[in-house]
């Protein structure tokens, strides 16, 4: 029982990151109908910036949490800058063009792989612990650092959900994802909404990056692993569906955690793929997918 | 569909390629030539599935299955080169038929992403089998000693044959069905075409070639490891298709020749392969949406054989 609770808690922690990741992917797909493979690199830029600045800020005499906040802001700004750049000079021309946008994003992935490796070097970086200590919840041990991660992910997901359902921007985003032509006809400025949707998604990835930097080893290729899991989560949940992304993320995280514990981490990866095949057999558009 | 290549031109190109493969003696240049031929085959396989409007990112997995099949047959069972490569193609075709039968119910982004996930899962799977060398891969995959000097010629002949098969298939009734599926699958189905079956057949045919390409890769390099068959393999093949021009049969071949030559040159300068391929793809999609051949066609260097007006974009 103790083990089960501990594993459940771990699954939730991993799931929280996947949720942030897959929400961005699903949002971009819903609004622009494109598959964004660069999402992992936006995440990586944020994580790398934190890992790059944090140690020197701490050495400069700042306390860890303050240094972390400063480095995180820098990371988020860098990631958003990159997101704006690739939207304005790339994806803007490939909206609703699945193959074209995918090819562009593969090109960007290869290019950014090279750039990140040059700028940050190939070495993995450790980040000092920001929030020391651990708490015990129902017998499961969780570090404060990871608890903080879960809380922020939860707040972000809730905020996105609230934004989509209650604000004017959210209504426009939903309208565009249902039928962008009808939305434009009733006066929704599609290109501006698409840009905002892309930036919100980039923000989600950036936040995931700065949250994850202190709890994992950061390297320029860190994004790909999360990208694969994020995509599998949205395939299972259904592309374009926000509840689907959350459901899929928790599902993938659970299989990964329990599979790694009872079998082996590489068998867990295979098990996740097996689950995708089974889901596709019954729901070719994902469990909560539409259109 | 109207863009047929002059048969004389085809014989000239193929004959020229075969002649070069016979005459070339320099060890390094021979390896570049082998790489070009195998890359052109992979890119053409990718493009063949693109004819029906789907991106087959599982290509990396199927190339790997072919390579591991040939490698295992050769090193563990002593199967000779020719039989091993042919078996690699057949096993891969079978595997891709099963994969296609399950996944081709999904379309567009789902099919693409599932292929990507499949490639990564298969890569993990190789490392779990001790018989396949685990994470370090397999070594010592050699053709018979007598064939050694003839390898570039053999590789080139196999590639030319398979490319010819792709060309014939594309310009047959089956090719027309694939175009119809890309333009509007529902309409194609409504006139009585079993589109699902056609898609499965198309992917297994394309992956037969990918399996053979993988088998050739194994024998040419003598060493294979799981890392050779990550999704990057499919990304590079996509770069060849895109840079050459996906609307024309020669596109992937031209793209492979250009980019492999360029990357061999860049590697000699200490450059980074990723930079090059990434940059080439971005430049191609932003500035030359129809690739090098499409741009040349616009300039009418080739008597404008690129007239077909069907838009390449799906969905």
mmCIF file with all atom_site columns, N, CA and C in Angstrom, chain A residues 29 37 89 94 96-99 102-104 106-111 113-115 118 228 231 235 238-239 264 266 270 273 276-277 280-281 284-285, chain B residues 55 57 102 105-106 108-110 112-114 116-118 120-121 124 128 231-232 235 238 242 272 274-275 277-278 281-282 285-286 313-315:
data_model
loop_
_atom_site.group_PDB
_atom_site.id
_atom_site.type_symbol
_atom_site.label_atom_id
_atom_site.label_alt_id
_atom_site.label_comp_id
_atom_site.label_asym_id
_atom_site.label_entity_id
_atom_site.label_seq_id
_atom_site.pdbx_PDB_ins_code
_atom_site.Cartn_x
_atom_site.Cartn_y
_atom_site.Cartn_z
_atom_site.occupancy
_atom_site.B_iso_or_equiv
_atom_site.pdbx_formal_charge
_atom_site.auth_seq_id
_atom_site.auth_comp_id
_atom_site.auth_asym_id
_atom_site.auth_atom_id
_atom_site.pdbx_PDB_model_num
ATOM 1   N N  . UNK A 1 29  ? -2.315 22.656 -31.890 1.00 0.00 ? 29  UNK A N  1
ATOM 2   C CA . UNK A 1 29  ? -2.997 21.872 -32.917 1.00 0.00 ? 29  UNK A CA 1
ATOM 3   C C  . UNK A 1 29  ? -4.428 22.348 -33.100 1.00 0.00 ? 29  UNK A C  1
ATOM 4   N N  . UNK A 1 37  ? 6.814  20.246 -33.702 1.00 0.00 ? 37  UNK A N  1
ATOM 5   C CA . UNK A 1 37  ? 7.919  19.474 -33.135 1.00 0.00 ? 37  UNK A CA 1
ATOM 6   C C  . UNK A 1 37  ? 8.950  20.343 -32.422 1.00 0.00 ? 37  UNK A C  1
ATOM 7   N N  . UNK A 1 89  ? 8.459  34.123 -38.352 1.00 0.00 ? 89  UNK A N  1
ATOM 8   C CA . UNK A 1 89  ? 9.238  33.883 -39.565 1.00 0.00 ? 89  UNK A CA 1
ATOM 9   C C  . UNK A 1 89  ? 9.017  32.489 -40.136 1.00 0.00 ? 89  UNK A C  1
ATOM 10  N N  . UNK A 1 94  ? 2.433  28.655 -42.565 1.00 0.00 ? 94  UNK A N  1
ATOM 11  C CA . UNK A 1 94  ? 2.074  27.242 -42.731 1.00 0.00 ? 94  UNK A CA 1
ATOM 12  C C  . UNK A 1 94  ? 0.870  26.834 -41.905 1.00 0.00 ? 94  UNK A C  1
ATOM 13  N N  . UNK A 1 96  ? -2.641 25.521 -40.919 1.00 0.00 ? 96  UNK A N  1
ATOM 14  C CA . UNK A 1 96  ? -3.557 24.546 -41.519 1.00 0.00 ? 96  UNK A CA 1
ATOM 15  C C  . UNK A 1 96  ? -2.904 23.767 -42.646 1.00 0.00 ? 96  UNK A C  1
ATOM 16  N N  . UNK A 1 97  ? -1.582 23.734 -42.647 1.00 0.00 ? 97  UNK A N  1
ATOM 17  C CA . UNK A 1 97  ? -0.854 22.944 -43.639 1.00 0.00 ? 97  UNK A CA 1
ATOM 18  C C  . UNK A 1 97  ? -0.036 21.930 -42.841 1.00 0.00 ? 97  UNK A C  1
ATOM 19  N N  . UNK A 1 98  ? -0.620 20.754 -42.633 1.00 0.00 ? 98  UNK A N  1
ATOM 20  C CA . UNK A 1 98  ? -0.016 19.780 -41.729 1.00 0.00 ? 98  UNK A CA 1
ATOM 21  C C  . UNK A 1 98  ? 1.373  19.364 -42.192 1.00 0.00 ? 98  UNK A C  1
ATOM 22  N N  . UNK A 1 99  ? 1.487  18.974 -43.463 1.00 0.00 ? 99  UNK A N  1
ATOM 23  C CA . UNK A 1 99  ? 2.762  18.451 -43.939 1.00 0.00 ? 99  UNK A CA 1
ATOM 24  C C  . UNK A 1 99  ? 3.812  19.556 -43.992 1.00 0.00 ? 99  UNK A C  1
ATOM 25  N N  . UNK A 1 102 ? 4.944  20.602 -40.562 1.00 0.00 ? 102 UNK A N  1
ATOM 26  C CA . UNK A 1 102 ? 5.716  19.556 -39.915 1.00 0.00 ? 102 UNK A CA 1
ATOM 27  C C  . UNK A 1 102 ? 7.142  19.534 -40.450 1.00 0.00 ? 102 UNK A C  1
ATOM 28  N N  . UNK A 1 103 ? 7.249  19.665 -41.774 1.00 0.00 ? 103 UNK A N  1
ATOM 29  C CA . UNK A 1 103 ? 8.587  19.670 -42.377 1.00 0.00 ? 103 UNK A CA 1
ATOM 30  C C  . UNK A 1 103 ? 9.383  20.862 -41.860 1.00 0.00 ? 103 UNK A C  1
ATOM 31  N N  . UNK A 1 104 ? 8.737  22.026 -41.788 1.00 0.00 ? 104 UNK A N  1
ATOM 32  C CA . UNK A 1 104 ? 9.417  23.205 -41.245 1.00 0.00 ? 104 UNK A CA 1
ATOM 33  C C  . UNK A 1 104 ? 9.870  22.938 -39.813 1.00 0.00 ? 104 UNK A C  1
ATOM 34  N N  . UNK A 1 106 ? 10.564 20.112 -38.392 1.00 0.00 ? 106 UNK A N  1
ATOM 35  C CA . UNK A 1 106 ? 11.702 19.179 -38.372 1.00 0.00 ? 106 UNK A CA 1
ATOM 36  C C  . UNK A 1 106 ? 12.999 19.922 -38.701 1.00 0.00 ? 106 UNK A C  1
ATOM 37  N N  . UNK A 1 107 ? 12.920 20.827 -39.679 1.00 0.00 ? 107 UNK A N  1
ATOM 38  C CA . UNK A 1 107 ? 14.082 21.637 -40.010 1.00 0.00 ? 107 UNK A CA 1
ATOM 39  C C  . UNK A 1 107 ? 14.544 22.463 -38.826 1.00 0.00 ? 107 UNK A C  1
ATOM 40  N N  . UNK A 1 108 ? 13.585 23.080 -38.138 1.00 0.00 ? 108 UNK A N  1
ATOM 41  C CA . UNK A 1 108 ? 13.919 23.895 -36.970 1.00 0.00 ? 108 UNK A CA 1
ATOM 42  C C  . UNK A 1 108 ? 14.516 23.033 -35.856 1.00 0.00 ? 108 UNK A C  1
ATOM 43  N N  . UNK A 1 109 ? 13.983 21.815 -35.695 1.00 0.00 ? 109 UNK A N  1
ATOM 44  C CA . UNK A 1 109 ? 14.507 20.915 -34.665 1.00 0.00 ? 109 UNK A CA 1
ATOM 45  C C  . UNK A 1 109 ? 15.985 20.622 -34.923 1.00 0.00 ? 109 UNK A C  1
ATOM 46  N N  . UNK A 1 110 ? 16.301 20.275 -36.176 1.00 0.00 ? 110 UNK A N  1
ATOM 47  C CA . UNK A 1 110 ? 17.687 19.946 -36.500 1.00 0.00 ? 110 UNK A CA 1
ATOM 48  C C  . UNK A 1 110 ? 18.583 21.163 -36.307 1.00 0.00 ? 110 UNK A C  1
ATOM 49  N N  . UNK A 1 111 ? 18.114 22.315 -36.779 1.00 0.00 ? 111 UNK A N  1
ATOM 50  C CA . UNK A 1 111 ? 18.910 23.540 -36.668 1.00 0.00 ? 111 UNK A CA 1
ATOM 51  C C  . UNK A 1 111 ? 19.134 23.905 -35.202 1.00 0.00 ? 111 UNK A C  1
ATOM 52  N N  . UNK A 1 113 ? 18.935 21.977 -32.589 1.00 0.00 ? 113 UNK A N  1
ATOM 53  C CA . UNK A 1 113 ? 19.823 20.989 -31.974 1.00 0.00 ? 113 UNK A CA 1
ATOM 54  C C  . UNK A 1 113 ? 21.262 21.463 -32.080 1.00 0.00 ? 113 UNK A C  1
ATOM 55  N N  . UNK A 1 114 ? 21.625 21.864 -33.301 1.00 0.00 ? 114 UNK A N  1
ATOM 56  C CA . UNK A 1 114 ? 22.980 22.345 -33.534 1.00 0.00 ? 114 UNK A CA 1
ATOM 57  C C  . UNK A 1 114 ? 23.270 23.616 -32.765 1.00 0.00 ? 114 UNK A C  1
ATOM 58  N N  . UNK A 1 115 ? 22.328 24.560 -32.803 1.00 0.00 ? 115 UNK A N  1
ATOM 59  C CA . UNK A 1 115 ? 22.547 25.858 -32.144 1.00 0.00 ? 115 UNK A CA 1
ATOM 60  C C  . UNK A 1 115 ? 22.691 25.683 -30.639 1.00 0.00 ? 115 UNK A C  1
ATOM 61  N N  . UNK A 1 118 ? 25.943 24.258 -29.636 1.00 0.00 ? 118 UNK A N  1
ATOM 62  C CA . UNK A 1 118 ? 27.015 25.232 -29.758 1.00 0.00 ? 118 UNK A CA 1
ATOM 63  C C  . UNK A 1 118 ? 27.009 26.222 -28.607 1.00 0.00 ? 118 UNK A C  1
ATOM 64  N N  . UNK A 1 228 ? 8.170  13.416 -27.013 1.00 0.00 ? 228 UNK A N  1
ATOM 65  C CA . UNK A 1 228 ? 7.584  12.120 -27.394 1.00 0.00 ? 228 UNK A CA 1
ATOM 66  C C  . UNK A 1 228 ? 6.445  11.772 -26.450 1.00 0.00 ? 228 UNK A C  1
ATOM 67  N N  . UNK A 1 231 ? 3.428  14.000 -26.984 1.00 0.00 ? 231 UNK A N  1
ATOM 68  C CA . UNK A 1 231 ? 2.675  13.644 -28.179 1.00 0.00 ? 231 UNK A CA 1
ATOM 69  C C  . UNK A 1 231 ? 1.859  12.387 -27.965 1.00 0.00 ? 231 UNK A C  1
ATOM 70  N N  . UNK A 1 235 ? -2.107 11.998 -28.411 1.00 0.00 ? 235 UNK A N  1
ATOM 71  C CA . UNK A 1 235 ? -2.708 11.005 -29.316 1.00 0.00 ? 235 UNK A CA 1
ATOM 72  C C  . UNK A 1 235 ? -3.757 10.212 -28.545 1.00 0.00 ? 235 UNK A C  1
ATOM 73  N N  . UNK A 1 238 ? -6.613 12.631 -27.622 1.00 0.00 ? 238 UNK A N  1
ATOM 74  C CA . UNK A 1 238 ? -7.305 13.243 -28.753 1.00 0.00 ? 238 UNK A CA 1
ATOM 75  C C  . UNK A 1 238 ? -6.724 14.628 -29.025 1.00 0.00 ? 238 UNK A C  1
ATOM 76  N N  . UNK A 1 239 ? -6.113 14.822 -30.216 1.00 0.00 ? 239 UNK A N  1
ATOM 77  C CA . UNK A 1 239 ? -5.506 16.112 -30.559 1.00 0.00 ? 239 UNK A CA 1
ATOM 78  C C  . UNK A 1 239 ? -6.548 17.216 -30.498 1.00 0.00 ? 239 UNK A C  1
ATOM 79  N N  . UNK A 1 264 ? 10.789 -2.489 -15.875 1.00 0.00 ? 264 UNK A N  1
ATOM 80  C CA . UNK A 1 264 ? 12.081 -1.933 -16.278 1.00 0.00 ? 264 UNK A CA 1
ATOM 81  C C  . UNK A 1 264 ? 11.717 -0.701 -17.094 1.00 0.00 ? 264 UNK A C  1
ATOM 82  N N  . UNK A 1 266 ? 12.782 0.601  -19.834 1.00 0.00 ? 266 UNK A N  1
ATOM 83  C CA . UNK A 1 266 ? 12.619 0.497  -21.290 1.00 0.00 ? 266 UNK A CA 1
ATOM 84  C C  . UNK A 1 266 ? 11.381 -0.317 -21.650 1.00 0.00 ? 266 UNK A C  1
ATOM 85  N N  . UNK A 1 270 ? 7.995  0.621  -24.025 1.00 0.00 ? 270 UNK A N  1
ATOM 86  C CA . UNK A 1 270 ? 7.303  -0.266 -24.966 1.00 0.00 ? 270 UNK A CA 1
ATOM 87  C C  . UNK A 1 270 ? 5.833  -0.415 -24.585 1.00 0.00 ? 270 UNK A C  1
ATOM 88  N N  . UNK A 1 273 ? 3.840  2.455  -25.791 1.00 0.00 ? 273 UNK A N  1
ATOM 89  C CA . UNK A 1 273 ? 3.544  2.350  -27.215 1.00 0.00 ? 273 UNK A CA 1
ATOM 90  C C  . UNK A 1 273 ? 2.434  1.336  -27.472 1.00 0.00 ? 273 UNK A C  1
ATOM 91  N N  . UNK A 1 276 ? -0.830 2.922  -26.912 1.00 0.00 ? 276 UNK A N  1
ATOM 92  C CA . UNK A 1 276 ? -1.237 3.810  -28.000 1.00 0.00 ? 276 UNK A CA 1
ATOM 93  C C  . UNK A 1 276 ? -1.902 3.004  -29.106 1.00 0.00 ? 276 UNK A C  1
ATOM 94  N N  . UNK A 1 277 ? -1.293 1.857  -29.442 1.00 0.00 ? 277 UNK A N  1
ATOM 95  C CA . UNK A 1 277 ? -1.854 1.007  -30.502 1.00 0.00 ? 277 UNK A CA 1
ATOM 96  C C  . UNK A 1 277 ? -3.264 0.564  -30.109 1.00 0.00 ? 277 UNK A C  1
ATOM 97  N N  . UNK A 1 280 ? -5.690 3.397  -30.395 1.00 0.00 ? 280 UNK A N  1
ATOM 98  C CA . UNK A 1 280 ? -5.988 3.738  -31.787 1.00 0.00 ? 280 UNK A CA 1
ATOM 99  C C  . UNK A 1 280 ? -6.913 2.717  -32.441 1.00 0.00 ? 280 UNK A C  1
ATOM 100 N N  . UNK A 1 281 ? -6.806 1.452  -31.992 1.00 0.00 ? 281 UNK A N  1
ATOM 101 C CA . UNK A 1 281 ? -7.686 0.426  -32.555 1.00 0.00 ? 281 UNK A CA 1
ATOM 102 C C  . UNK A 1 281 ? -9.148 0.750  -32.283 1.00 0.00 ? 281 UNK A C  1
ATOM 103 N N  . UNK A 1 284 ? -9.726 5.801  -33.316 1.00 0.00 ? 284 UNK A N  1
ATOM 104 C CA . UNK A 1 284 ? -8.675 6.287  -34.224 1.00 0.00 ? 284 UNK A CA 1
ATOM 105 C C  . UNK A 1 284 ? -8.370 7.773  -34.058 1.00 0.00 ? 284 UNK A C  1
ATOM 106 N N  . UNK A 1 285 ? -9.232 8.531  -33.397 1.00 0.00 ? 285 UNK A N  1
ATOM 107 C CA . UNK A 1 285 ? -8.958 9.948  -33.178 1.00 0.00 ? 285 UNK A CA 1
ATOM 108 C C  . UNK A 1 285 ? -8.682 10.266 -31.724 1.00 0.00 ? 285 UNK A C  1
ATOM 109 N N  . UNK B 2 55  ? 2.579  11.080 -44.182 1.00 0.00 ? 55  UNK B N  1
ATOM 110 C CA . UNK B 2 55  ? 4.008  11.100 -43.896 1.00 0.00 ? 55  UNK B CA 1
ATOM 111 C C  . UNK B 2 55  ? 4.344  9.861  -43.076 1.00 0.00 ? 55  UNK B C  1
ATOM 112 N N  . UNK B 2 57  ? 6.585  8.437  -40.867 1.00 0.00 ? 57  UNK B N  1
ATOM 113 C CA . UNK B 2 57  ? 7.744  8.649  -40.018 1.00 0.00 ? 57  UNK B CA 1
ATOM 114 C C  . UNK B 2 57  ? 8.244  7.360  -39.384 1.00 0.00 ? 57  UNK B C  1
ATOM 115 N N  . UNK B 2 102 ? -2.921 -1.764 -38.779 1.00 0.00 ? 102 UNK B N  1
ATOM 116 C CA . UNK B 2 102 ? -3.427 -1.244 -37.504 1.00 0.00 ? 102 UNK B CA 1
ATOM 117 C C  . UNK B 2 102 ? -3.530 0.279  -37.539 1.00 0.00 ? 102 UNK B C  1
ATOM 118 N N  . UNK B 2 105 ? -5.877 3.142  -40.036 1.00 0.00 ? 105 UNK B N  1
ATOM 119 C CA . UNK B 2 105 ? -7.229 3.585  -39.713 1.00 0.00 ? 105 UNK B CA 1
ATOM 120 C C  . UNK B 2 105 ? -7.184 5.037  -39.251 1.00 0.00 ? 105 UNK B C  1
ATOM 121 N N  . UNK B 2 106 ? -6.049 5.406  -38.671 1.00 0.00 ? 106 UNK B N  1
ATOM 122 C CA . UNK B 2 106 ? -5.854 6.805  -38.287 1.00 0.00 ? 106 UNK B CA 1
ATOM 123 C C  . UNK B 2 106 ? -5.224 7.541  -39.462 1.00 0.00 ? 106 UNK B C  1
ATOM 124 N N  . UNK B 2 108 ? -3.466 11.443 -41.167 1.00 0.00 ? 108 UNK B N  1
ATOM 125 C CA . UNK B 2 108 ? -2.826 12.743 -40.959 1.00 0.00 ? 108 UNK B CA 1
ATOM 126 C C  . UNK B 2 108 ? -1.948 12.783 -39.736 1.00 0.00 ? 108 UNK B C  1
ATOM 127 N N  . UNK B 2 109 ? -2.233 13.711 -38.811 1.00 0.00 ? 109 UNK B N  1
ATOM 128 C CA . UNK B 2 109 ? -1.342 13.877 -37.661 1.00 0.00 ? 109 UNK B CA 1
ATOM 129 C C  . UNK B 2 109 ? -1.240 12.613 -36.810 1.00 0.00 ? 109 UNK B C  1
ATOM 130 N N  . UNK B 2 110 ? -2.323 11.863 -36.706 1.00 0.00 ? 110 UNK B N  1
ATOM 131 C CA . UNK B 2 110 ? -2.282 10.654 -35.889 1.00 0.00 ? 110 UNK B CA 1
ATOM 132 C C  . UNK B 2 110 ? -1.332 9.633  -36.489 1.00 0.00 ? 110 UNK B C  1
ATOM 133 N N  . UNK B 2 112 ? 1.124  10.161 -38.554 1.00 0.00 ? 112 UNK B N  1
ATOM 134 C CA . UNK B 2 112 ? 2.477  10.704 -38.491 1.00 0.00 ? 112 UNK B CA 1
ATOM 135 C C  . UNK B 2 112 ? 3.092  10.491 -37.102 1.00 0.00 ? 112 UNK B C  1
ATOM 136 N N  . UNK B 2 113 ? 2.318  10.869 -36.081 1.00 0.00 ? 113 UNK B N  1
ATOM 137 C CA . UNK B 2 113 ? 2.858  10.807 -34.723 1.00 0.00 ? 113 UNK B CA 1
ATOM 138 C C  . UNK B 2 113 ? 3.020  9.367  -34.261 1.00 0.00 ? 113 UNK B C  1
ATOM 139 N N  . UNK B 2 114 ? 2.113  8.495  -34.685 1.00 0.00 ? 114 UNK B N  1
ATOM 140 C CA . UNK B 2 114 ? 2.211  7.109  -34.279 1.00 0.00 ? 114 UNK B CA 1
ATOM 141 C C  . UNK B 2 114 ? 3.457  6.481  -34.920 1.00 0.00 ? 114 UNK B C  1
ATOM 142 N N  . UNK B 2 116 ? 6.204  8.098  -35.606 1.00 0.00 ? 116 UNK B N  1
ATOM 143 C CA . UNK B 2 116 ? 7.302  8.652  -34.824 1.00 0.00 ? 116 UNK B CA 1
ATOM 144 C C  . UNK B 2 116 ? 7.482  7.866  -33.525 1.00 0.00 ? 116 UNK B C  1
ATOM 145 N N  . UNK B 2 117 ? 6.360  7.618  -32.834 1.00 0.00 ? 117 UNK B N  1
ATOM 146 C CA . UNK B 2 117 ? 6.430  6.876  -31.573 1.00 0.00 ? 117 UNK B CA 1
ATOM 147 C C  . UNK B 2 117 ? 6.889  5.440  -31.826 1.00 0.00 ? 117 UNK B C  1
ATOM 148 N N  . UNK B 2 118 ? 6.426  4.851  -32.926 1.00 0.00 ? 118 UNK B N  1
ATOM 149 C CA . UNK B 2 118 ? 6.809  3.485  -33.261 1.00 0.00 ? 118 UNK B CA 1
ATOM 150 C C  . UNK B 2 118 ? 8.322  3.391  -33.469 1.00 0.00 ? 118 UNK B C  1
ATOM 151 N N  . UNK B 2 120 ? 10.651 5.221  -32.225 1.00 0.00 ? 120 UNK B N  1
ATOM 152 C CA . UNK B 2 120 ? 11.367 5.310  -30.943 1.00 0.00 ? 120 UNK B CA 1
ATOM 153 C C  . UNK B 2 120 ? 11.200 4.028  -30.128 1.00 0.00 ? 120 UNK B C  1
ATOM 154 N N  . UNK B 2 121 ? 9.994  3.423  -30.191 1.00 0.00 ? 121 UNK B N  1
ATOM 155 C CA . UNK B 2 121 ? 9.753  2.190  -29.434 1.00 0.00 ? 121 UNK B CA 1
ATOM 156 C C  . UNK B 2 121 ? 10.598 1.043  -29.992 1.00 0.00 ? 121 UNK B C  1
ATOM 157 N N  . UNK B 2 124 ? 14.132 1.280  -28.871 1.00 0.00 ? 124 UNK B N  1
ATOM 158 C CA . UNK B 2 124 ? 14.303 0.762  -27.511 1.00 0.00 ? 124 UNK B CA 1
ATOM 159 C C  . UNK B 2 124 ? 14.335 -0.758 -27.544 1.00 0.00 ? 124 UNK B C  1
ATOM 160 N N  . UNK B 2 128 ? 17.010 -4.256 -26.158 1.00 0.00 ? 128 UNK B N  1
ATOM 161 C CA . UNK B 2 128 ? 16.601 -5.260 -25.166 1.00 0.00 ? 128 UNK B CA 1
ATOM 162 C C  . UNK B 2 128 ? 16.961 -6.673 -25.594 1.00 0.00 ? 128 UNK B C  1
ATOM 163 N N  . UNK B 2 231 ? 14.508 8.672  -35.131 1.00 0.00 ? 231 UNK B N  1
ATOM 164 C CA . UNK B 2 231 ? 13.612 9.407  -36.030 1.00 0.00 ? 231 UNK B CA 1
ATOM 165 C C  . UNK B 2 231 ? 14.380 10.337 -36.968 1.00 0.00 ? 231 UNK B C  1
ATOM 166 N N  . UNK B 2 232 ? 15.646 10.624 -36.619 1.00 0.00 ? 232 UNK B N  1
ATOM 167 C CA . UNK B 2 232 ? 16.447 11.514 -37.465 1.00 0.00 ? 232 UNK B CA 1
ATOM 168 C C  . UNK B 2 232 ? 16.599 10.955 -38.875 1.00 0.00 ? 232 UNK B C  1
ATOM 169 N N  . UNK B 2 235 ? 13.792 12.081 -40.685 1.00 0.00 ? 235 UNK B N  1
ATOM 170 C CA . UNK B 2 235 ? 13.896 13.532 -40.865 1.00 0.00 ? 235 UNK B CA 1
ATOM 171 C C  . UNK B 2 235 ? 14.853 13.858 -42.001 1.00 0.00 ? 235 UNK B C  1
ATOM 172 N N  . UNK B 2 238 ? 13.240 13.087 -45.255 1.00 0.00 ? 238 UNK B N  1
ATOM 173 C CA . UNK B 2 238 ? 12.291 14.159 -45.559 1.00 0.00 ? 238 UNK B CA 1
ATOM 174 C C  . UNK B 2 238 ? 13.023 15.364 -46.142 1.00 0.00 ? 238 UNK B C  1
ATOM 175 N N  . UNK B 2 242 ? 12.241 17.078 -49.669 1.00 0.00 ? 242 UNK B N  1
ATOM 176 C CA . UNK B 2 242 ? 11.812 18.474 -49.683 1.00 0.00 ? 242 UNK B CA 1
ATOM 177 C C  . UNK B 2 242 ? 12.774 19.345 -50.473 1.00 0.00 ? 242 UNK B C  1
ATOM 178 N N  . UNK B 2 272 ? 28.608 20.753 -38.645 1.00 0.00 ? 272 UNK B N  1
ATOM 179 C CA . UNK B 2 272 ? 27.628 19.936 -37.938 1.00 0.00 ? 272 UNK B CA 1
ATOM 180 C C  . UNK B 2 272 ? 26.521 19.526 -38.899 1.00 0.00 ? 272 UNK B C  1
ATOM 181 N N  . UNK B 2 274 ? 23.590 18.353 -38.345 1.00 0.00 ? 274 UNK B N  1
ATOM 182 C CA . UNK B 2 274 ? 22.254 18.829 -37.977 1.00 0.00 ? 274 UNK B CA 1
ATOM 183 C C  . UNK B 2 274 ? 21.992 20.225 -38.530 1.00 0.00 ? 274 UNK B C  1
ATOM 184 N N  . UNK B 2 275 ? 22.966 21.109 -38.302 1.00 0.00 ? 275 UNK B N  1
ATOM 185 C CA . UNK B 2 275 ? 22.890 22.471 -38.814 1.00 0.00 ? 275 UNK B CA 1
ATOM 186 C C  . UNK B 2 275 ? 22.529 22.470 -40.276 1.00 0.00 ? 275 UNK B C  1
ATOM 187 N N  . UNK B 2 277 ? 21.400 20.002 -42.385 1.00 0.00 ? 277 UNK B N  1
ATOM 188 C CA . UNK B 2 277 ? 20.115 19.469 -42.823 1.00 0.00 ? 277 UNK B CA 1
ATOM 189 C C  . UNK B 2 277 ? 18.981 20.381 -42.372 1.00 0.00 ? 277 UNK B C  1
ATOM 190 N N  . UNK B 2 278 ? 19.062 20.850 -41.135 1.00 0.00 ? 278 UNK B N  1
ATOM 191 C CA . UNK B 2 278 ? 18.020 21.749 -40.632 1.00 0.00 ? 278 UNK B CA 1
ATOM 192 C C  . UNK B 2 278 ? 17.922 23.006 -41.472 1.00 0.00 ? 278 UNK B C  1
ATOM 193 N N  . UNK B 2 281 ? 16.460 22.294 -44.926 1.00 0.00 ? 281 UNK B N  1
ATOM 194 C CA . UNK B 2 281 ? 15.007 22.105 -44.920 1.00 0.00 ? 281 UNK B CA 1
ATOM 195 C C  . UNK B 2 281 ? 14.304 23.453 -44.805 1.00 0.00 ? 281 UNK B C  1
ATOM 196 N N  . UNK B 2 282 ? 14.782 24.293 -43.866 1.00 0.00 ? 282 UNK B N  1
ATOM 197 C CA . UNK B 2 282 ? 14.109 25.576 -43.637 1.00 0.00 ? 282 UNK B CA 1
ATOM 198 C C  . UNK B 2 282 ? 14.178 26.438 -44.898 1.00 0.00 ? 282 UNK B C  1
ATOM 199 N N  . UNK B 2 285 ? 11.739 24.929 -47.543 1.00 0.00 ? 285 UNK B N  1
ATOM 200 C CA . UNK B 2 285 ? 10.294 25.129 -47.390 1.00 0.00 ? 285 UNK B CA 1
ATOM 201 C C  . UNK B 2 285 ? 9.925  26.596 -47.465 1.00 0.00 ? 285 UNK B C  1
ATOM 202 N N  . UNK B 2 286 ? 10.828 27.495 -47.019 1.00 0.00 ? 286 UNK B N  1
ATOM 203 C CA . UNK B 2 286 ? 10.467 28.913 -47.031 1.00 0.00 ? 286 UNK B CA 1
ATOM 204 C C  . UNK B 2 286 ? 10.689 29.548 -48.407 1.00 0.00 ? 286 UNK B C  1
ATOM 205 N N  . UNK B 2 313 ? -0.114 20.065 -50.843 1.00 0.00 ? 313 UNK B N  1
ATOM 206 C CA . UNK B 2 313 ? -0.487 20.082 -49.428 1.00 0.00 ? 313 UNK B CA 1
ATOM 207 C C  . UNK B 2 313 ? -1.743 19.267 -49.183 1.00 0.00 ? 313 UNK B C  1
ATOM 208 N N  . UNK B 2 314 ? -1.724 18.546 -48.074 1.00 0.00 ? 314 UNK B N  1
ATOM 209 C CA . UNK B 2 314 ? -2.900 17.766 -47.716 1.00 0.00 ? 314 UNK B CA 1
ATOM 210 C C  . UNK B 2 314 ? -3.581 18.437 -46.537 1.00 0.00 ? 314 UNK B C  1
ATOM 211 N N  . UNK B 2 315 ? -4.777 18.085 -46.322 1.00 0.00 ? 315 UNK B N  1
ATOM 212 C CA . UNK B 2 315 ? -5.583 18.562 -45.190 1.00 0.00 ? 315 UNK B CA 1
ATOM 213 C C  . UNK B 2 315 ? -5.777 20.074 -45.206 1.00 0.00 ? 315 UNK B C  1
#
